[in-house]
Coordinates of C-alpha atoms in Angstrom, one line a residue:
M26 CA -53.6 15.8 -2.3
D27 CA -53.9 15.2 -5.9
A28 CA -50.5 16.2 -7.6
H29 CA -50.7 19.4 -9.7
P30 CA -54.3 19.4 -10.7
T31 CA -54.1 23.2 -12.4
V32 CA -51.4 24.5 -13.0
P33 CA -51.7 28.5 -12.6
R34 CA -51.3 30.0 -16.3
R35 CA -48.5 32.0 -15.2
L36 CA -46.4 28.7 -14.7
T37 CA -47.5 26.7 -17.5
G38 CA -44.4 27.6 -20.0
F39 CA -42.3 25.1 -16.7
F40 CA -44.4 22.2 -17.3
S41 CA -44.5 19.7 -19.9
H42 CA -46.7 16.5 -19.5
G43 CA -47.0 17.3 -16.0
R44 CA -43.0 17.3 -15.3
L45 CA -41.5 20.6 -13.6
T46 CA -39.0 21.3 -17.1
A47 CA -37.3 24.3 -15.0
I48 CA -37.0 26.0 -11.6
P49 CA -37.8 29.9 -12.4
V50 CA -35.0 31.9 -11.9
R51 CA -37.4 35.1 -10.8
P52 CA -38.2 34.9 -7.4
V53 CA -41.4 35.9 -7.4
V54 CA -42.3 33.2 -10.4
R55 CA -40.5 31.0 -8.1
H56 CA -42.4 31.8 -5.0
E57 CA -45.3 31.6 -6.7
L58 CA -44.7 27.9 -8.3
L59 CA -43.5 26.7 -4.8
V60 CA -47.3 28.1 -3.1
H61 CA -48.3 26.0 -6.2
L62 CA -46.5 22.9 -5.1
T63 CA -47.0 23.1 -1.8
D64 CA -50.7 23.9 -1.7
T65 CA -51.2 21.0 -4.2
L66 CA -48.7 17.8 -3.4
F67 CA -49.4 18.6 0.4
D68 CA -51.9 18.5 2.9
S69 CA -51.8 21.1 5.7
D70 CA -53.0 18.7 8.6
R71 CA -50.4 16.1 8.0
V72 CA -46.5 15.6 9.5
Y73 CA -44.0 14.1 6.5
S74 CA -40.8 12.7 6.7
E75 CA -38.4 13.4 4.0
G76 CA -38.6 10.6 2.2
E77 CA -42.5 11.6 1.6
V78 CA -41.2 15.2 1.1
N79 CA -38.8 13.9 -1.4
D80 CA -41.2 11.4 -3.3
A81 CA -43.7 14.0 -3.4
F82 CA -41.4 16.4 -5.5
R83 CA -40.1 13.9 -7.6
T84 CA -43.9 13.4 -9.2
V85 CA -42.8 17.0 -10.8
H86 CA -39.0 17.5 -11.0
D87 CA -35.9 15.2 -10.2
D88 CA -34.1 18.0 -8.1
T89 CA -35.8 17.2 -5.1
A90 CA -33.7 19.0 -2.9
A91 CA -33.8 22.1 -4.3
L92 CA -37.4 22.4 -4.1
R93 CA -37.4 21.3 -0.4
R94 CA -35.1 23.5 -0.2
Y95 CA -36.4 26.3 -1.6
C96 CA -40.1 25.8 0.3
V97 CA -38.2 25.4 3.5
I98 CA -36.4 29.0 2.7
A99 CA -39.9 30.9 1.7
G100 CA -41.4 29.4 5.1
L101 CA -43.8 27.4 2.7
L102 CA -42.5 24.0 4.4
L103 CA -41.7 24.0 8.3
R104 CA -39.1 21.6 8.9
E105 CA -37.9 20.2 12.1
Q106 CA -34.8 21.3 13.6
D107 CA -33.1 17.8 13.7
G108 CA -34.3 17.4 10.1
S109 CA -37.2 14.3 10.8
S110 CA -39.9 15.7 9.4
Y111 CA -41.6 19.0 7.4
R112 CA -45.1 19.9 7.6
R113 CA -46.5 22.6 5.2
A114 CA -47.2 26.0 6.6
A115 CA -50.9 26.9 7.3
L116 CA -50.9 30.0 5.1
A117 CA -49.0 28.3 1.9
H118 CA -51.5 29.7 -0.1
A119 CA -50.5 33.6 0.9

């Protein structure tokens, strides 16, 4: 998918020149950001390796581990038990 084509208005203050400058602390805002990222960076019908997930997140922020972990905890990215692959949850935009 195209990387972050349109950032929701509420999240624009967290971006500069297409890069995420900070991960929101407030859980509601952070969740909105994570939904935006998973919807724009990952196709719903594809399986990704950890490296591919990191590469996608790296287009917006250097702390790929934090973004990956937050998305898994939020149920937006589903991780195989052995960590071998990830996929976007069916209802990431919900």
